Amino acid sequence: MLKKHRLLIISVLIIVAIVVLIVYLKRPRPIAVVVQEVTKGEVLATITNTRAGTLKACQRARLSPSIGGQIENLLVKEGDRVKAGQLLLEIWNDDLQAQVTLAQYESDRTEALVREACIIGDLAKREAFRLRTLFSKNMVSAESVDQAESAANAKLAACEAAQTSVKVSQSKIDATHAALARTRLNAPFSGRVAEVNGEVGEYLTPSPIGVATLPAIDLIDYSCLYVSAPIDEVDAPQIRPQMPAHISLDAFAGRTFAGRVRRVADYVLDLEKQSRTVEIEVEFINLDNTDNMLPGYSADAEVILEQRENVLRIPTAALFDRNNILILKDNGLLEQRKIKIGISNWSYTEVLDGVAAGERLVTSIEREGVEKGARAIVERKDD
């Protein structure tokens, strides 16, 4: 009987051991998670553009003559650097130059006639004065004096009229010079020729109102660049000129440039099928950093509203449900914490309460099975 009891006890123990082993073997394997120790550092409160912004030049002119004509002189090519006032292009204008010459000759002739009229007037005035003196000595009649003075006044008036004709002639010269200037393209500022549309002998046609045509010359000043970016209308009231900002460009991946808000638009842009935005302009603080940058690059502007140094912070990507995080405890279990947060941006969020420096924060919260109470291990870099 005793032997049967012993066998029964041994059988039960074996069964229990087998069950425990099966349960142990079938238990969920620990989930590999990425962790990061909670540390102190800088946190910025920022606002970022809703859509990609654009790198623009402070000065850019798409130039074309104001009148049509055949290109006679094309003095620049793409890539040339030019100075303000430099002649870039000239269309055929021999007829206008002839009119300038004619107007100048007419002006010279008018000035000669003025001198003649004024000399005659001055002579008549002196003659009238001489007769007035003789009349005072009863040597000539009053009628002779009146006639002489009337003739002198008439000739002096002719002199004044001739002087007015000089102004008219000068105005004609100015008008012909203005017409001649319309056939020439001069650089309005110093810069580089980005594009030339046309060759010597081709005909340029002015763009009609409302019809976009290619410019004869596209001139860009690369020495001053800025970023124009759309900001959501909800965030726009927080932005003011002179606020610091960070600029990033896809063409310069991994680099961030210091900037400053130079302008906030005075109106909201309402485009069909797009959220309403306000355009802001952010300039580069160090213009030396803009070497090799080209207008038209896509760019992002991150405006800094507030900056705090040496505060407890966590990666913003580790937050879920707005203010919850997961902590990997020493026992290998994941603990959910509700924390109190301060300022934040896309990279970091300030923690005011709920976690301590040195605790292991789970940053791979998007993985399947990563939840409170789950068993986890730290993922090794070679996994």
XYZ file of C-alpha atoms in Angstrom:
383
model
C 0.000 0.000 0.000
C 2.793 2.372 0.929
C 4.523 1.533 -2.311
C 1.405 2.488 -4.298
C 1.235 5.867 -2.500
C 4.841 6.556 -3.351
C 4.251 5.733 -7.010
C 1.196 7.965 -7.030
C 3.100 10.888 -5.489
C 5.962 10.428 -7.926
C 3.513 10.327 -10.860
C 1.828 13.526 -9.702
C 5.164 15.275 -9.295
C 6.201 14.152 -12.761
C 2.919 15.425 -14.240
C 3.289 18.782 -12.416
C 6.852 19.091 -13.640
C 5.765 18.320 -17.187
C 2.966 20.932 -16.986
C 5.336 23.528 -15.552
C 7.842 22.758 -18.282
C 5.173 23.038 -20.991
C 3.935 26.355 -19.550
C 7.505 27.620 -19.333
C 8.284 26.607 -22.882
C 5.062 28.098 -24.246
C 5.330 31.382 -22.415
C 5.702 34.487 -24.662
C 9.261 35.285 -25.535
C 10.487 38.692 -24.319
C 10.018 41.423 -26.920
C 13.161 43.151 -28.120
C 12.757 46.908 -27.620
C 14.884 49.956 -28.273
C 15.500 51.955 -25.129
C 17.091 55.282 -24.331
C 18.063 56.631 -20.959
C 16.194 59.736 -19.847
C 18.694 62.605 -19.802
C 18.870 66.377 -19.533
C 19.434 68.733 -22.443
C 18.016 71.508 -24.611
C 14.348 71.607 -25.621
C 12.852 74.036 -28.117
C 9.221 74.982 -28.628
C 8.919 75.363 -32.394
C 6.484 75.834 -35.261
C 7.220 74.234 -38.626
C 5.802 74.935 -42.059
C 2.842 72.804 -43.140
C 4.146 72.250 -46.673
C 7.597 72.501 -48.189
C 8.840 76.050 -48.520
C 10.987 77.498 -51.296
C 14.421 79.077 -51.344
C 14.179 82.468 -53.042
C 16.500 85.317 -53.995
C 15.987 88.735 -52.407
C 16.369 90.241 -55.886
C 15.320 88.459 -59.061
C 14.190 90.132 -62.280
C 12.766 88.451 -65.353
C 13.630 91.133 -67.909
C 12.166 91.875 -71.337
C 12.099 95.037 -73.483
C 8.901 97.059 -73.216
C 8.600 97.154 -77.008
C 8.989 94.502 -79.690
C 11.887 94.363 -82.074
C 14.774 92.405 -83.552
C 17.712 91.631 -81.280
C 20.722 93.542 -82.576
C 23.156 93.171 -79.664
C 23.168 90.385 -77.049
C 25.979 91.283 -74.683
C 25.703 88.518 -72.038
C 25.342 84.752 -71.825
C 24.019 82.427 -69.131
C 26.266 82.363 -66.078
C 27.757 85.839 -66.633
C 28.099 88.138 -63.636
C 26.931 91.681 -64.339
C 26.931 94.989 -62.489
C 24.015 97.322 -61.865
C 23.347 99.492 -64.929
C 25.299 97.252 -67.335
C 23.799 96.939 -70.832
C 22.555 93.378 -71.380
C 20.600 93.458 -74.635
C 19.659 95.932 -77.364
C 17.072 95.642 -80.103
C 17.325 97.395 -83.476
C 16.889 101.136 -82.920
C 18.594 102.998 -85.823
C 15.386 104.922 -86.497
C 15.185 106.116 -82.906
C 18.838 107.104 -82.857
C 18.178 109.181 -86.008
C 15.290 110.886 -84.231
C 17.584 111.679 -81.295
C 20.090 113.255 -83.682
C 17.352 115.230 -85.440
C 15.953 116.477 -82.133
C 19.424 117.591 -81.098
C 19.915 119.548 -84.359
C 16.517 121.169 -83.932
C 17.441 122.143 -80.394
C 20.715 123.709 -81.596
C 18.804 125.666 -84.263
C 16.257 126.854 -81.692
C 19.011 128.049 -79.375
C 20.555 130.049 -82.231
C 17.186 131.663 -83.005
C 16.814 132.486 -79.307
C 20.145 134.242 -79.265
C 19.153 136.198 -82.407
C 15.751 137.212 -81.009
C 17.197 138.247 -77.655
C 19.974 140.297 -79.268
C 17.380 142.097 -81.428
C 15.199 142.657 -78.361
C 18.095 144.008 -76.342
C 19.037 146.354 -79.202
C 15.451 147.630 -79.467
C 15.347 148.204 -75.720
C 18.517 150.311 -75.827
C 17.203 152.238 -78.840
C 13.995 153.049 -76.962
C 15.982 154.222 -73.951
C 18.096 156.489 -76.207
C 14.983 158.066 -77.732
C 13.467 158.567 -74.264
C 16.627 160.487 -73.303
C 16.410 162.636 -76.438
C 12.714 163.257 -75.774
C 13.591 164.656 -72.347
C 15.724 167.225 -74.201
C 12.904 168.000 -76.663
C 14.967 166.581 -79.492
C 12.432 163.928 -80.693
C 8.686 163.619 -80.658
C 6.657 161.628 -78.136
C 5.271 159.559 -80.989
C 8.773 158.366 -81.923
C 9.415 157.333 -78.317
C 6.138 155.395 -78.103
C 6.844 153.562 -81.321
C 10.379 152.657 -80.208
C 9.238 151.399 -76.791
C 6.405 149.340 -78.317
C 8.816 147.785 -80.813
C 11.276 147.026 -78.012
C 8.587 145.338 -75.879
C 7.456 143.227 -78.832
C 10.988 142.090 -79.586
C 11.658 141.296 -75.903
C 8.464 139.197 -75.885
C 9.753 137.399 -78.990
C 12.943 136.660 -77.043
C 10.936 135.124 -74.164
C 8.881 133.065 -76.619
C 12.052 131.798 -78.240
C 13.427 130.786 -74.810
C 10.281 128.702 -74.230
C 10.939 127.003 -77.571
C 14.291 125.867 -76.178
C 12.456 124.005 -73.386
C 10.176 122.404 -75.955
C 13.188 121.282 -77.984
C 14.835 119.844 -74.873
C 11.637 117.963 -74.048
C 11.674 116.469 -77.546
C 15.239 115.306 -76.949
C 14.227 113.741 -73.616
C 11.266 112.005 -75.297
C 13.442 110.511 -78.035
C 16.019 109.371 -75.463
C 13.209 107.706 -73.473
C 11.996 105.914 -76.608
C 15.565 104.811 -77.299
C 15.942 103.501 -73.716
C 12.948 101.195 -74.249
C 15.007 99.275 -76.798
C 17.758 98.516 -74.278
C 17.884 96.184 -71.299
C 20.122 97.297 -68.453
C 20.788 95.346 -65.267
C 18.678 96.839 -62.437
C 21.078 95.339 -59.866
C 24.311 93.357 -59.712
C 23.863 89.617 -60.121
C 24.249 86.605 -62.368
C 22.471 85.844 -65.627
C 20.485 82.659 -64.966
C 18.722 82.361 -68.314
C 18.790 83.926 -71.779
C 15.914 83.403 -74.202
C 16.811 84.704 -77.632
C 19.626 85.087 -80.119
C 20.915 87.942 -82.259
C 18.533 88.431 -85.175
C 15.500 86.925 -83.432
C 12.395 88.999 -82.843
C 11.244 89.769 -79.306
C 7.549 90.289 -78.660
C 6.333 91.974 -75.448
C 4.115 89.807 -73.274
C 0.416 90.769 -73.517
C -1.364 91.529 -70.257
C -2.322 88.304 -68.513
C -0.229 86.100 -70.818
C 2.994 84.728 -69.336
C 5.930 84.482 -71.729
C 9.574 83.618 -71.214
C 11.751 86.560 -70.169
C 14.521 87.664 -72.474
C 16.943 87.564 -69.529
C 16.486 86.132 -66.031
C 18.781 87.979 -63.610
C 19.330 86.741 -60.027
C 21.233 88.240 -57.121
C 22.650 85.171 -55.329
C 24.211 87.232 -52.539
C 20.922 87.396 -50.620
C 18.680 84.326 -50.215
C 15.723 83.578 -47.961
C 13.093 80.893 -47.402
C 9.411 81.479 -48.055
C 7.277 78.898 -46.230
C 3.566 78.389 -45.426
C 2.530 78.267 -41.763
C -0.843 76.967 -40.621
C -3.232 79.811 -39.820
C -3.636 78.445 -36.275
C 0.102 78.806 -35.551
C 0.696 82.077 -37.403
C -0.364 84.470 -34.565
C 2.536 83.188 -32.436
C 5.184 84.225 -34.971
C 6.777 87.658 -35.005
C 9.578 89.212 -37.071
C 13.106 88.782 -35.650
C 12.270 85.428 -34.013
C 15.121 82.893 -34.357
C 14.615 79.949 -36.684
C 16.303 76.889 -38.130
C 16.469 76.356 -41.895
C 16.938 72.957 -43.553
C 17.098 72.033 -47.233
C 16.689 68.655 -48.907
C 19.697 69.426 -51.082
C 21.858 69.857 -47.948
C 20.686 66.827 -45.965
C 21.875 66.663 -42.382
C 22.697 70.364 -42.143
C 20.754 73.036 -40.291
C 21.269 76.757 -40.862
C 20.611 79.553 -38.396
C 17.912 81.947 -39.545
C 15.656 84.773 -38.463
C 12.063 85.618 -39.350
C 12.109 88.750 -41.490
C 8.446 88.970 -42.506
C 5.030 87.547 -41.697
C 2.404 88.019 -44.415
C -0.461 90.416 -43.698
C -3.137 88.086 -45.058
C -4.201 84.439 -45.030
C -3.700 82.462 -48.237
C -6.840 80.519 -49.141
C -6.157 78.010 -51.918
C -8.738 75.543 -53.152
C -8.477 72.072 -51.547
C -5.671 73.219 -49.245
C -5.623 74.334 -45.642
C -5.389 78.060 -45.057
C -1.874 79.262 -44.428
C 0.173 82.392 -43.775
C 3.427 82.883 -45.662
C 6.515 83.733 -43.620
C 9.996 84.682 -44.815
C 13.103 83.483 -42.988
C 16.511 84.952 -43.813
C 19.927 83.381 -43.254
C 21.906 84.924 -40.395
C 25.246 83.951 -41.953
C 25.161 84.608 -45.693
C 28.466 82.762 -46.132
C 26.510 79.537 -45.575
C 24.456 80.119 -48.729
C 27.290 79.351 -51.144
C 26.216 76.848 -53.818
C 22.536 77.274 -52.931
C 20.152 77.814 -55.819
C 16.798 79.620 -55.769
C 14.004 77.109 -56.129
C 15.377 74.508 -53.701
C 12.741 73.049 -51.382
C 13.298 74.192 -47.808
C 11.779 73.969 -44.329
C 11.701 76.679 -41.676
C 11.380 75.853 -37.985
C 10.564 78.979 -35.961
C 11.776 78.883 -32.348
C 9.132 80.197 -29.937
C 10.893 79.256 -26.687
C 14.186 77.673 -25.672
C 15.044 75.884 -22.403
C 18.475 74.591 -21.418
C 19.468 71.607 -19.230
C 15.952 70.284 -18.637
C 14.767 66.680 -18.355
C 13.723 65.546 -21.818
C 12.554 62.514 -23.773
C 12.253 61.847 -27.518
C 8.859 63.101 -28.684
C 8.398 59.895 -30.717
C 8.272 57.919 -27.434
C 5.013 59.625 -26.373
C 1.611 58.063 -26.987
C -1.869 59.189 -25.948
C -0.318 62.652 -25.571
C 1.418 62.149 -22.208
C 2.062 58.405 -21.706
C 5.356 56.529 -21.974
C 6.672 52.999 -21.406
C 9.562 52.324 -19.027
C 11.569 49.066 -19.038
C 11.926 48.031 -15.395
C 14.786 46.000 -13.967
C 12.473 42.964 -13.727
C 12.060 42.987 -17.526
C 8.461 44.204 -17.522
C 7.161 47.279 -19.319
C 5.522 49.877 -17.100
C 3.203 52.533 -18.460
C 3.641 56.018 -16.986
C 1.602 59.152 -17.288
C 3.941 62.139 -17.234
C 3.589 65.896 -17.048
C 5.132 67.582 -20.068
C 6.310 71.104 -20.876
C 7.415 72.565 -24.208
C 8.138 70.251 -27.127
C 9.053 69.932 -30.791
C 9.370 67.107 -33.289
C 12.592 65.898 -31.656
C 12.304 66.336 -27.890
C 9.689 66.981 -25.209
C 10.378 68.508 -21.814
C 9.326 66.369 -18.810
C 8.160 68.224 -15.721
C 7.162 65.201 -13.612
C 6.671 61.440 -13.786
C 10.090 60.093 -14.776
C 13.634 60.408 -13.500
C 16.966 60.799 -15.214
C 18.613 57.449 -15.960
C 15.400 55.445 -16.354
C 15.156 53.357 -19.506
C 12.548 54.781 -21.868
C 11.144 52.615 -24.657
C 11.355 54.407 -27.998
C 10.145 51.543 -30.244
C 6.523 51.832 -29.148
C 5.246 51.111 -32.652
C 6.330 47.452 -32.508
C 3.723 44.732 -32.105
C 3.325 43.532 -28.542
C 4.976 46.554 -26.953
C 2.491 47.411 -24.210
C 2.280 47.728 -20.452
C 2.972 44.480 -18.587
C 4.780 42.852 -21.496
C 8.118 41.165 -20.920
C 10.911 42.822 -22.847
C 14.639 42.843 -23.350
C 16.918 45.514 -24.715
C 17.558 45.061 -28.412
C 21.192 44.594 -29.209
C 22.656 46.579 -32.099
C 23.683 43.378 -33.899
C 20.179 41.842 -33.663
